[in-house]
Amino acid sequence: LPGLIVGVILRYGTPSTSGHDKPLSCSQEDRPFTTLLVNVSGKFFEYTLKGEISPGKIHNVEQNDMLRKVTFDPEVFFNILLPPIIFHAGYSLKKRHFFRNLGSILAYAFLGTAVSCFIIGNLMYGVVKLMKLVGQLSDKFYYTDCLLFGAIISATDPVTVLAIFNELHADVDLYALLFGESVLNDAVAIVLSSSIVAYQPTGENTHAFDAAAFFKSVGVFLGIFKKPKDLFFDPLTNDINVTKFTKLHCFPLLETALFFLMSWSTFLLAEACGFTGVVAVLFCGITQAHYTYNNLSVESRSRTKQARLSFPFYTLFEVLHFLAENFIFSYMGLALFTFQKHIFSPVFIIGAFIAIFLGRAAHIYPLSFLLNLGRRHKISWNFQHMMMFSGLRGAMAFALAIRDTATYSHQMMFSTTLLIVFFTVWIVGGGTTPMLSWLNIRVGVDPDQDPPTTNDSFQVLQGVNSERRNRTKQESAWLFRLWYSFDHNYLKPILTHSGPPLTTTLPTWCGLIARCLTSPQVY
């Protein structure tokens, strides 16, 4: 709401401050330049390309300097605002519930997002054909543009899901499914959109089907996700070993600062190497909470992760998460009035809402049915309905849409995405509490407490803290049971000040190495 108010003031309350110069004709050039150096009386000035202007609008170009200054740079969102949000989500994640449902989360995030993208893209292509038939399409709108819109709008919003479910203390298993899907499918949406943009057929018709270009795009998508390095980038950049094998705990402020900077560098380094920074920083947060947190001093622990206190206490990452989240949603309201190339088409907007609903339903219910065939703890119908209802669109869809608004089709896609974000956040988000009550889903519960065993919820085992690790092993798949044993017996004693001494888990002939790597605190 504050963004909307400021946007109205900037759009209609500030006068234009620049004039129009006579446009020059470069008839000898057949393509635009991204940068021009203009010699004016011996002084050189640099000009950058902002986009193409149709001949009918040459005299209506906005020259308001204030609007230019508040123009959103998508790279600011991806590199500055997004990492604290995703890292905080991973760092504060209830790992037991997340990994217990990891198979379902991966199915919803990868397969579900791909299905949703292609369903929405094909339905929107039909809408575009209808618009062309009734004369409401004034420029080119290709099939690849429709697929790109499907990839953009398939990204559900972890920011909104986190805010609503954290505030309501909703069922932890439902939270894990929705949060895991929303975070991972953001990465899928980013890679899907990059793959579609990479589709460049050879020849004159750059939008015709080309087998080589198609397989190249598929290779771009699979090539990024097949690299396991983005999941393990964080051990290379975080400060697990630094916090264990140094006296950094004697300087809590420096320790907290390095913890923060090294965690952020995980995202930047992964992006610089061509990996998915969202997935890298998510698993960095999970790894930091699992290992590094045990090595931090008492002061750094209280600064980075909230303890169970009788009074409210907000940590560094909670504050950064809150600031980034509020800035993003404030700017969305700002962009509704400050973006100068909006194209609103009622047919396209209505078609987009219908396509999103059908795309969401087409991957939630069939996938849930298939997953329940192999799950011991079934995903109940009320959970499926809630997941269908909670497919909110938000910051990621907004940032992906605003990345490229140079063409007519992309401008229409951005304007429609903005309206969809407002509708889902205000209407669907506002209806979350009544929907949870109507579906009889538990709210206001302790996230560490297991739900009761009923047919409408996940069946989990009861136990006290001393039995929690055994319960986790029983609830997890065999692969994660193997990983748990290896992690508890070897990795934790090597990387942290917790776990059993290595002298009891390693063979006797490794006694010297075991004594060197085991810290005194373990004993």
Short mmCIF file of C-alpha atoms in Angstrom, two decimals:
data_model
loop_
_atom_site.label_atom_id
_atom_site.label_comp_id
_atom_site.label_asym_id
_atom_site.label_seq_id
_atom_site.Cartn_x
_atom_site.Cartn_y
_atom_site.Cartn_z
CA LEU A 1 0.00 0.00 0.00
CA PRO A 2 2.76 2.57 0.77
CA GLY A 3 4.37 1.67 -2.56
CA LEU A 4 1.07 2.29 -4.36
CA ILE A 5 0.67 5.73 -2.74
CA VAL A 6 4.23 6.81 -3.52
CA GLY A 7 3.82 5.47 -7.09
CA VAL A 8 0.73 7.63 -7.66
CA ILE A 9 2.58 10.72 -6.35
CA LEU A 10 5.64 10.09 -8.53
CA ARG A 11 3.58 9.25 -11.60
CA TYR A 12 1.09 12.12 -11.50
CA GLY A 13 2.51 14.63 -9.03
CA THR A 14 6.01 15.34 -10.38
CA PRO A 15 6.58 17.35 -13.57
CA SER A 16 8.86 16.32 -16.41
CA THR A 17 12.30 17.90 -16.10
CA SER A 18 13.90 17.07 -19.45
CA GLY A 19 13.12 18.28 -22.94
CA HIS A 20 13.17 16.53 -26.30
CA ASP A 21 16.00 16.82 -28.74
CA LYS A 22 15.54 16.35 -32.44
CA PRO A 23 16.05 12.62 -33.21
CA LEU A 24 18.86 11.77 -35.60
CA SER A 25 18.41 9.25 -38.40
CA CYS A 26 21.12 6.61 -38.80
CA SER A 27 19.88 5.21 -42.11
CA GLN A 28 23.14 3.46 -42.89
CA GLU A 29 22.89 1.18 -39.84
CA ASP A 30 20.76 -1.96 -39.83
CA ARG A 31 20.93 -2.68 -36.08
CA PRO A 32 20.87 -0.66 -32.86
CA PHE A 33 23.96 -0.15 -30.74
CA THR A 34 23.86 -0.91 -27.03
CA THR A 35 26.25 1.97 -26.33
CA LEU A 36 26.91 5.20 -28.23
CA LEU A 37 29.75 7.68 -27.76
CA VAL A 38 28.70 11.12 -28.95
CA ASN A 39 31.25 13.85 -29.65
CA VAL A 40 29.86 17.24 -28.64
CA SER A 41 32.41 20.04 -29.20
CA GLY A 42 35.31 17.78 -28.32
CA LYS A 43 33.60 16.27 -25.28
CA PHE A 44 32.50 12.65 -25.42
CA PHE A 45 29.24 11.48 -23.86
CA GLU A 46 28.12 7.89 -23.41
CA TYR A 47 24.54 6.80 -24.13
CA THR A 48 23.08 3.35 -23.47
CA LEU A 49 20.18 1.62 -25.25
CA LYS A 50 16.91 1.66 -23.29
CA GLY A 51 14.67 -0.03 -25.87
CA GLU A 52 12.80 0.43 -29.12
CA ILE A 53 10.20 3.19 -29.52
CA SER A 54 7.40 2.81 -32.04
CA PRO A 55 7.04 5.69 -34.54
CA GLY A 56 3.63 6.66 -33.19
CA LYS A 57 5.04 7.23 -29.70
CA ILE A 58 8.20 9.12 -30.58
CA HIS A 59 6.88 12.35 -29.06
CA ASN A 60 5.33 10.73 -25.97
CA VAL A 61 8.48 9.38 -24.36
CA GLU A 62 8.47 10.07 -20.63
CA GLN A 63 11.37 12.22 -19.55
CA ASN A 64 10.68 12.35 -15.83
CA ASP A 65 14.04 11.99 -14.11
CA MET A 66 12.42 11.01 -10.82
CA LEU A 67 10.72 8.02 -12.44
CA ARG A 68 14.03 6.94 -13.95
CA LYS A 69 15.73 7.02 -10.56
CA VAL A 70 13.19 4.66 -9.02
CA THR A 71 13.32 2.18 -11.91
CA PHE A 72 13.90 -1.31 -10.57
CA ASP A 73 17.15 -3.08 -11.43
CA PRO A 74 16.43 -6.84 -11.39
CA GLU A 75 20.06 -7.61 -10.55
CA VAL A 76 19.61 -5.78 -7.24
CA PHE A 77 16.83 -8.19 -6.36
CA PHE A 78 18.72 -11.33 -7.41
CA ASN A 79 22.08 -10.42 -5.87
CA ILE A 80 21.18 -8.24 -2.87
CA LEU A 81 17.62 -8.90 -1.68
CA LEU A 82 17.01 -12.54 -2.53
CA PRO A 83 19.99 -14.22 -0.74
CA PRO A 84 19.05 -13.10 2.82
CA ILE A 85 15.46 -14.30 2.30
CA ILE A 86 16.43 -17.76 1.06
CA PHE A 87 19.33 -18.16 3.51
CA HIS A 88 17.14 -17.29 6.49
CA ALA A 89 14.59 -19.84 5.28
CA GLY A 90 17.24 -22.57 5.13
CA TYR A 91 18.93 -21.52 8.37
CA SER A 92 15.69 -21.55 10.37
CA LEU A 93 14.30 -24.64 8.61
CA LYS A 94 13.00 -27.56 10.65
CA LYS A 95 15.23 -30.09 8.91
CA ARG A 96 13.42 -33.17 10.18
CA HIS A 97 10.15 -32.23 8.48
CA PHE A 98 11.88 -30.97 5.32
CA PHE A 99 13.97 -34.08 4.67
CA ARG A 100 11.17 -36.41 5.71
CA ASN A 101 9.18 -35.02 2.75
CA LEU A 102 12.14 -34.39 0.44
CA GLY A 103 11.02 -36.84 -2.26
CA SER A 104 7.60 -35.20 -2.54
CA ILE A 105 9.14 -31.72 -2.44
CA LEU A 106 11.48 -32.55 -5.32
CA ALA A 107 8.61 -34.00 -7.35
CA TYR A 108 6.45 -30.90 -6.86
CA ALA A 109 9.34 -28.50 -7.47
CA PHE A 110 10.92 -30.08 -10.56
CA LEU A 111 8.29 -32.14 -12.34
CA GLY A 112 5.36 -30.04 -11.15
CA THR A 113 6.92 -26.73 -12.20
CA ALA A 114 7.81 -28.11 -15.66
CA VAL A 115 4.25 -29.43 -16.12
CA SER A 116 2.77 -26.13 -14.96
CA CYS A 117 5.07 -24.17 -17.29
CA PHE A 118 4.06 -26.10 -20.41
CA ILE A 119 0.36 -26.19 -19.55
CA ILE A 120 0.26 -22.43 -18.93
CA GLY A 121 2.41 -21.74 -22.00
CA ASN A 122 0.19 -23.76 -24.34
CA LEU A 123 -3.05 -22.35 -22.90
CA MET A 124 -1.70 -18.80 -23.25
CA TYR A 125 -0.72 -19.52 -26.85
CA GLY A 126 -4.38 -20.34 -27.47
CA VAL A 127 -5.35 -17.07 -25.78
CA VAL A 128 -2.90 -15.17 -28.01
CA LYS A 129 -4.42 -16.81 -31.10
CA LEU A 130 -7.87 -15.75 -29.85
CA MET A 131 -6.64 -12.17 -29.32
CA LYS A 132 -5.27 -12.12 -32.85
CA LEU A 133 -8.57 -13.43 -34.18
CA VAL A 134 -10.64 -10.71 -32.48
CA GLY A 135 -8.15 -7.97 -33.35
CA GLN A 136 -6.80 -7.25 -29.86
CA LEU A 137 -3.16 -8.09 -30.64
CA SER A 138 -1.30 -5.11 -32.05
CA ASP A 139 2.18 -6.67 -32.33
CA LYS A 140 3.97 -10.03 -32.49
CA PHE A 141 3.53 -12.58 -29.74
CA TYR A 142 5.37 -15.87 -30.34
CA TYR A 143 4.97 -19.35 -28.87
CA THR A 144 8.33 -19.00 -27.10
CA ASP A 145 6.99 -15.86 -25.42
CA CYS A 146 4.05 -17.87 -24.09
CA LEU A 147 6.37 -20.56 -22.75
CA LEU A 148 8.51 -17.86 -21.12
CA PHE A 149 5.39 -16.46 -19.45
CA GLY A 150 4.58 -19.98 -18.24
CA ALA A 151 8.04 -20.32 -16.70
CA ILE A 152 7.84 -16.89 -15.07
CA ILE A 153 4.40 -17.31 -13.56
CA SER A 154 5.03 -20.90 -12.39
CA ALA A 155 7.33 -19.59 -9.63
CA THR A 156 5.38 -19.68 -6.36
CA ASP A 157 6.39 -17.23 -3.68
CA PRO A 158 8.43 -18.40 -0.65
CA VAL A 159 8.32 -14.90 0.87
CA THR A 160 4.54 -14.86 1.18
CA VAL A 161 4.27 -18.51 2.16
CA LEU A 162 6.88 -18.03 4.88
CA ALA A 163 5.24 -14.90 6.24
CA ILE A 164 1.72 -16.33 6.42
CA PHE A 165 2.54 -19.78 7.76
CA ASN A 166 5.13 -18.53 10.25
CA GLU A 167 2.64 -16.02 11.60
CA LEU A 168 -0.12 -18.62 11.91
CA HIS A 169 2.17 -21.48 13.08
CA ALA A 170 0.52 -23.81 10.57
CA ASP A 171 1.04 -27.57 10.45
CA VAL A 172 4.78 -28.19 10.08
CA ASP A 173 4.47 -30.89 7.43
CA LEU A 174 2.22 -28.73 5.28
CA TYR A 175 4.66 -25.86 5.82
CA ALA A 176 7.58 -28.09 4.78
CA LEU A 177 5.83 -29.18 1.58
CA LEU A 178 4.80 -25.67 0.57
CA PHE A 179 8.05 -24.01 1.56
CA GLY A 180 10.26 -26.67 -0.02
CA GLU A 181 8.30 -26.55 -3.27
CA SER A 182 8.27 -22.75 -3.41
CA VAL A 183 12.00 -22.35 -2.76
CA LEU A 184 13.17 -25.07 -5.12
CA ASN A 185 10.71 -24.21 -7.87
CA ASP A 186 12.08 -20.66 -7.86
CA ALA A 187 15.37 -22.16 -8.97
CA VAL A 188 13.53 -24.29 -11.56
CA ALA A 189 11.67 -21.23 -12.86
CA ILE A 190 14.92 -19.28 -13.21
CA VAL A 191 16.58 -22.09 -15.15
CA LEU A 192 13.45 -22.75 -17.26
CA SER A 193 13.25 -19.11 -18.28
CA SER A 194 16.97 -19.07 -19.08
CA SER A 195 16.56 -22.22 -21.19
CA ILE A 196 13.66 -20.72 -23.15
CA VAL A 197 15.61 -17.52 -23.75
CA ALA A 198 18.55 -19.66 -24.94
CA TYR A 199 16.31 -21.17 -27.64
CA GLN A 200 17.69 -19.46 -30.75
CA PRO A 201 17.05 -21.31 -34.03
CA THR A 202 19.36 -20.67 -36.95
CA GLY A 203 18.02 -19.12 -40.12
CA GLU A 204 15.76 -16.20 -40.93
CA ASN A 205 12.78 -17.24 -38.78
CA THR A 206 14.21 -17.11 -35.28
CA HIS A 207 10.94 -18.35 -33.73
CA ALA A 208 10.42 -21.47 -35.86
CA PHE A 209 11.01 -24.91 -34.40
CA ASP A 210 14.60 -26.03 -34.68
CA ALA A 211 15.66 -29.41 -33.29
CA ALA A 212 19.24 -28.33 -32.58
CA ALA A 213 18.11 -25.22 -30.71
CA PHE A 214 15.51 -27.24 -28.79
CA PHE A 215 18.03 -29.80 -27.57
CA LYS A 216 20.43 -26.99 -26.73
CA SER A 217 17.79 -25.43 -24.48
CA VAL A 218 17.08 -28.79 -22.85
CA GLY A 219 20.82 -29.19 -22.33
CA VAL A 220 21.01 -25.77 -20.66
CA PHE A 221 18.22 -26.78 -18.26
CA LEU A 222 19.59 -30.22 -17.40
CA GLY A 223 23.21 -29.04 -17.42
CA ILE A 224 22.67 -26.61 -14.57
CA PHE A 225 20.76 -29.00 -12.33
CA LYS A 226 22.85 -32.07 -12.99
CA LYS A 227 25.88 -30.40 -11.45
CA PRO A 228 25.92 -31.37 -7.79
CA LYS A 229 28.41 -28.65 -7.02
CA ASP A 230 25.77 -26.02 -6.34
CA LEU A 231 24.48 -28.15 -3.44
CA PHE A 232 27.98 -28.49 -2.01
CA PHE A 233 29.31 -25.04 -2.74
CA ASP A 234 28.65 -23.93 0.81
CA PRO A 235 31.22 -26.21 2.49
CA LEU A 236 33.84 -24.57 0.27
CA THR A 237 32.86 -21.03 1.22
CA ASN A 238 31.31 -21.11 4.69
CA ASP A 239 33.29 -20.96 7.87
CA ILE A 240 32.78 -24.44 9.37
CA ASN A 241 36.48 -25.16 9.64
CA VAL A 242 37.32 -21.56 10.51
CA THR A 243 34.98 -21.58 13.50
CA LYS A 244 36.23 -24.95 14.77
CA PHE A 245 40.00 -24.82 14.30
CA THR A 246 40.60 -21.16 15.22
CA LYS A 247 40.03 -18.88 18.22
CA LEU A 248 37.43 -16.88 16.32
CA HIS A 249 34.91 -17.49 19.10
CA CYS A 250 36.95 -15.12 21.26
CA PHE A 251 35.85 -12.28 18.92
CA PRO A 252 32.06 -12.69 18.66
CA LEU A 253 31.43 -9.60 16.51
CA LEU A 254 34.05 -10.62 13.94
CA GLU A 255 32.72 -14.17 14.07
CA THR A 256 29.17 -13.00 13.28
CA ALA A 257 30.41 -10.74 10.46
CA LEU A 258 32.39 -13.57 8.80
CA PHE A 259 29.46 -15.93 9.23
CA PHE A 260 27.22 -13.45 7.40
CA LEU A 261 29.67 -12.54 4.60
CA MET A 262 30.74 -16.10 3.85
CA SER A 263 27.14 -17.23 3.68
CA TRP A 264 26.34 -14.45 1.21
CA SER A 265 29.42 -15.27 -0.87
CA THR A 266 27.97 -18.75 -1.45
CA PHE A 267 25.21 -17.25 -3.58
CA LEU A 268 27.52 -14.89 -5.48
CA LEU A 269 30.14 -17.56 -6.16
CA ALA A 270 27.55 -20.06 -7.38
CA GLU A 271 26.01 -17.48 -9.73
CA ALA A 272 29.43 -16.43 -11.02
CA CYS A 273 30.22 -20.07 -11.87
CA GLY A 274 26.93 -20.61 -13.69
CA PHE A 275 25.16 -22.61 -10.98
CA THR A 276 21.82 -21.91 -9.30
CA GLY A 277 22.52 -19.49 -6.46
CA VAL A 278 19.05 -19.97 -4.93
CA VAL A 279 19.63 -23.68 -4.35
CA ALA A 280 23.23 -23.08 -3.23
CA VAL A 281 22.33 -20.49 -0.59
CA LEU A 282 19.36 -22.59 0.61
CA PHE A 283 21.58 -25.60 1.28
CA CYS A 284 24.23 -23.26 2.69
CA GLY A 285 21.69 -22.14 5.30
CA ILE A 286 20.79 -25.76 6.10
CA THR A 287 24.48 -26.70 6.37
CA GLN A 288 25.32 -23.69 8.53
CA ALA A 289 22.49 -24.53 10.93
CA HIS A 290 23.52 -28.18 11.06
CA TYR A 291 27.28 -27.75 11.47
CA THR A 292 28.56 -24.19 11.95
CA TYR A 293 25.97 -23.25 14.58
CA ASN A 294 27.53 -25.79 16.97
CA ASN A 295 30.90 -24.04 16.71
CA LEU A 296 29.71 -20.48 17.31
CA SER A 297 30.12 -18.59 20.54
CA VAL A 298 27.09 -17.93 22.74
CA GLU A 299 26.92 -14.31 21.52
CA SER A 300 27.04 -15.30 17.83
CA ARG A 301 24.39 -17.97 18.35
CA SER A 302 22.02 -15.42 19.85
CA ARG A 303 22.73 -12.98 16.99
CA THR A 304 22.11 -15.50 14.20
CA LYS A 305 19.40 -17.82 15.50
CA GLN A 306 16.55 -17.21 17.89
CA ALA A 307 16.54 -19.24 21.06
CA ARG A 308 13.50 -20.14 23.12
CA LEU A 309 13.18 -17.00 25.21
CA SER A 310 10.31 -15.61 27.21
CA PHE A 311 10.60 -12.24 25.40
CA PRO A 312 10.67 -11.40 21.66
CA PHE A 313 14.19 -11.26 20.23
CA TYR A 314 14.98 -10.74 16.55
CA THR A 315 18.21 -12.01 15.04
CA LEU A 316 20.38 -10.50 12.31
CA PHE A 317 18.96 -12.73 9.58
CA GLU A 318 15.38 -12.17 10.70
CA VAL A 319 15.86 -8.41 10.40
CA LEU A 320 17.51 -8.70 6.96
CA HIS A 321 14.77 -11.05 5.81
CA PHE A 322 12.10 -8.63 7.04
CA LEU A 323 13.72 -5.59 5.37
CA ALA A 324 14.28 -7.34 2.02
CA GLU A 325 10.75 -8.74 1.98
CA ASN A 326 9.14 -5.38 2.73
CA PHE A 327 11.29 -3.55 0.17
CA ILE A 328 10.29 -6.01 -2.57
CA PHE A 329 6.57 -5.72 -1.93
CA SER A 330 6.76 -1.95 -1.55
CA TYR A 331 8.48 -1.72 -4.90
CA MET A 332 5.79 -3.83 -6.53
CA GLY A 333 3.26 -1.18 -5.60
CA LEU A 334 5.66 1.47 -6.86
CA ALA A 335 6.13 -0.27 -10.21
CA LEU A 336 2.40 -0.34 -10.92
CA PHE A 337 2.51 3.41 -11.53
CA THR A 338 6.16 4.17 -12.31
CA PHE A 339 6.64 1.60 -15.09
CA GLN A 340 6.05 3.56 -18.28
CA LYS A 341 5.26 0.80 -20.80
CA HIS A 342 2.32 -1.04 -19.26
CA ILE A 343 0.10 -2.99 -21.68
CA PHE A 344 -3.08 -4.29 -20.05
CA SER A 345 -5.18 -6.67 -22.14
CA PRO A 346 -8.38 -7.94 -20.45
CA VAL A 347 -8.44 -11.10 -22.60
CA PHE A 348 -4.81 -11.91 -21.81
CA ILE A 349 -5.28 -11.20 -18.07
CA ILE A 350 -8.41 -13.37 -17.75
CA GLY A 351 -6.77 -16.13 -19.78
CA ALA A 352 -3.69 -15.97 -17.55
CA PHE A 353 -5.76 -16.43 -14.37
CA ILE A 354 -7.58 -19.43 -15.86
CA ALA A 355 -4.30 -20.96 -17.13
CA ILE A 356 -2.62 -20.54 -13.73
CA PHE A 357 -5.52 -22.26 -11.97
CA LEU A 358 -5.53 -25.17 -14.41
CA GLY A 359 -1.73 -25.45 -14.39
CA ARG A 360 -1.64 -25.54 -10.59
CA ALA A 361 -4.40 -28.15 -10.40
CA ALA A 362 -2.79 -30.27 -13.13
CA HIS A 363 0.38 -30.77 -11.12
CA ILE A 364 -0.84 -30.81 -7.49
CA TYR A 365 -3.56 -33.47 -7.69
CA PRO A 366 -2.01 -35.95 -10.20
CA LEU A 367 1.40 -35.75 -8.54
CA SER A 368 -0.11 -36.17 -5.07
CA PHE A 369 -1.98 -39.27 -6.30
CA LEU A 370 1.23 -40.77 -7.72
CA LEU A 371 3.25 -39.87 -4.64
CA ASN A 372 0.68 -41.42 -2.31
CA LEU A 373 1.13 -44.74 -4.11
CA GLY A 374 4.62 -44.99 -2.63
CA ARG A 375 4.23 -42.99 0.58
CA ARG A 376 3.63 -44.60 3.92
CA HIS A 377 2.23 -41.33 5.28
CA LYS A 378 -0.27 -40.14 2.68
CA ILE A 379 -0.77 -36.55 1.61
CA SER A 380 -4.38 -36.02 2.64
CA TRP A 381 -7.01 -34.26 0.55
CA ASN A 382 -7.14 -31.24 2.85
CA PHE A 383 -3.39 -30.77 2.42
CA GLN A 384 -3.75 -31.06 -1.35
CA HIS A 385 -6.54 -28.48 -1.41
CA MET A 386 -4.45 -26.13 0.73
CA MET A 387 -1.42 -26.56 -1.55
CA MET A 388 -3.64 -25.83 -4.54
CA PHE A 389 -4.99 -22.71 -2.85
CA SER A 390 -1.59 -21.50 -1.60
CA GLY A 391 0.12 -21.23 -4.99
CA LEU A 392 0.89 -17.57 -4.41
CA ARG A 393 2.88 -15.56 -6.94
CA GLY A 394 5.20 -12.83 -5.74
CA ALA A 395 8.74 -11.53 -5.72
CA MET A 396 10.37 -14.11 -8.00
CA ALA A 397 7.73 -13.88 -10.73
CA PHE A 398 7.92 -10.09 -10.54
CA ALA A 399 11.71 -10.01 -10.86
CA LEU A 400 11.77 -12.52 -13.73
CA ALA A 401 9.11 -10.56 -15.62
CA ILE A 402 10.83 -7.19 -15.22
CA ARG A 403 14.19 -8.54 -16.38
CA ASP A 404 13.25 -7.96 -20.03
CA THR A 405 10.51 -5.50 -21.01
CA ALA A 406 11.91 -4.39 -24.37
CA THR A 407 9.23 -5.92 -26.61
CA TYR A 408 5.45 -5.64 -26.83
CA SER A 409 4.90 -9.22 -25.65
CA HIS A 410 7.22 -8.87 -22.66
CA GLN A 411 5.57 -5.62 -21.61
CA MET A 412 2.16 -7.29 -21.65
CA MET A 413 3.57 -10.23 -19.70
CA PHE A 414 5.05 -7.92 -17.05
CA SER A 415 1.83 -5.92 -16.59
CA THR A 416 -0.20 -9.14 -16.29
CA THR A 417 2.31 -10.64 -13.84
CA LEU A 418 2.05 -7.56 -11.64
CA LEU A 419 -1.73 -7.86 -11.45
CA ILE A 420 -1.51 -11.58 -10.71
CA VAL A 421 0.95 -10.92 -7.88
CA PHE A 422 -1.34 -8.30 -6.33
CA PHE A 423 -4.38 -10.57 -6.61
CA THR A 424 -2.74 -13.66 -5.13
CA VAL A 425 -1.04 -11.77 -2.29
CA TRP A 426 -4.09 -9.74 -1.29
CA ILE A 427 -7.00 -12.05 -2.08
CA VAL A 428 -5.51 -15.54 -1.81
CA GLY A 429 -3.06 -14.57 0.93
CA GLY A 430 -5.82 -12.84 2.87
CA GLY A 431 -7.99 -15.91 2.60
CA THR A 432 -5.35 -18.27 3.98
CA THR A 433 -6.64 -18.18 7.57
CA PRO A 434 -10.29 -18.93 6.67
CA MET A 435 -9.15 -21.67 4.28
CA LEU A 436 -7.01 -23.34 6.96
CA SER A 437 -10.00 -23.28 9.31
CA TRP A 438 -12.40 -24.58 6.65
CA LEU A 439 -10.05 -27.46 5.78
CA ASN A 440 -9.51 -28.32 9.51
CA ILE A 441 -5.74 -27.87 9.31
CA ARG A 442 -3.99 -27.21 12.61
CA VAL A 443 -2.66 -23.72 13.32
CA GLY A 444 -1.08 -22.12 16.35
CA VAL A 445 1.02 -25.17 17.21
CA ASP A 446 4.59 -25.60 18.35
CA PRO A 447 6.73 -26.31 15.24
CA ASP A 448 8.78 -28.82 17.26
CA GLN A 449 5.68 -30.74 18.33
CA ASP A 450 4.50 -33.67 16.22
CA PRO A 451 0.88 -33.71 15.09
CA PRO A 452 -1.43 -36.42 16.44
CA THR A 453 -1.92 -39.60 14.48
CA THR A 454 -5.10 -39.15 12.39
CA ASN A 455 -6.32 -39.97 8.92
CA ASP A 456 -6.26 -36.27 7.96
CA SER A 457 -2.65 -35.67 8.79
CA PHE A 458 0.73 -37.27 8.47
CA GLN A 459 1.32 -40.15 10.86
CA VAL A 460 4.48 -39.51 12.84
CA LEU A 461 6.06 -41.27 15.76
CA GLN A 462 5.95 -39.84 19.25
CA GLY A 463 8.98 -39.56 21.47
CA VAL A 464 11.07 -37.33 23.63
CA ASN A 465 14.23 -35.45 22.65
CA SER A 466 16.46 -38.43 23.40
CA GLU A 467 14.48 -40.52 20.86
CA ARG A 468 14.22 -37.87 18.14
CA ARG A 469 17.25 -39.00 16.16
CA ASN A 470 15.99 -42.59 16.12
CA ARG A 471 12.56 -41.37 15.02
CA THR A 472 14.16 -39.39 12.21
CA LYS A 473 15.97 -42.48 11.00
CA GLN A 474 12.75 -44.52 11.01
CA GLU A 475 10.79 -41.86 9.13
CA SER A 476 13.41 -41.22 6.45
CA ALA A 477 14.15 -43.15 3.32
CA TRP A 478 16.96 -45.73 3.41
CA LEU A 479 19.32 -43.35 1.62
CA PHE A 480 18.91 -40.72 4.31
CA ARG A 481 19.25 -43.32 7.06
CA LEU A 482 22.66 -44.16 5.63
CA TRP A 483 23.51 -40.49 5.41
CA TYR A 484 22.39 -39.88 9.01
CA SER A 485 24.66 -42.62 10.37
CA PHE A 486 27.63 -41.35 8.38
CA ASP A 487 26.95 -37.75 9.37
CA HIS A 488 26.44 -38.45 13.08
CA ASN A 489 29.44 -40.76 13.46
CA TYR A 490 32.01 -39.01 11.26
CA LEU A 491 31.12 -35.60 9.77
CA LYS A 492 29.78 -33.92 12.90
CA PRO A 493 32.78 -34.88 15.08
CA ILE A 494 35.17 -33.71 12.31
CA LEU A 495 33.44 -30.40 11.51
CA THR A 496 31.92 -29.40 14.85
CA HIS A 497 32.30 -29.60 18.61
CA SER A 498 29.47 -32.14 18.86
CA GLY A 499 28.84 -35.80 18.14
CA PRO A 500 30.58 -38.92 19.45
CA PRO A 501 34.40 -38.84 19.68
CA LEU A 502 36.10 -40.13 16.55
CA THR A 503 38.18 -42.41 18.77
CA THR A 504 35.01 -44.47 19.32
CA THR A 505 33.76 -44.51 15.71
CA LEU A 506 36.96 -44.85 13.65
CA PRO A 507 39.10 -48.02 13.55
CA THR A 508 41.82 -48.31 16.16
CA TRP A 509 44.60 -47.85 13.59
CA CYS A 510 43.21 -44.33 12.94
CA GLY A 511 43.70 -43.34 16.56
CA LEU A 512 46.20 -40.53 15.87
CA ILE A 513 43.98 -38.88 13.25
CA ALA A 514 40.92 -39.35 15.45
CA ARG A 515 42.56 -37.60 18.40
CA CYS A 516 43.73 -34.71 16.21
CA LEU A 517 40.31 -34.08 14.63
CA THR A 518 38.22 -34.52 17.77
CA SER A 519 37.92 -31.33 19.79
CA PRO A 520 38.07 -31.39 23.61
CA GLN A 521 34.45 -30.17 23.81
CA VAL A 522 33.25 -33.46 22.29
CA TYR A 523 34.62 -35.40 25.25
#
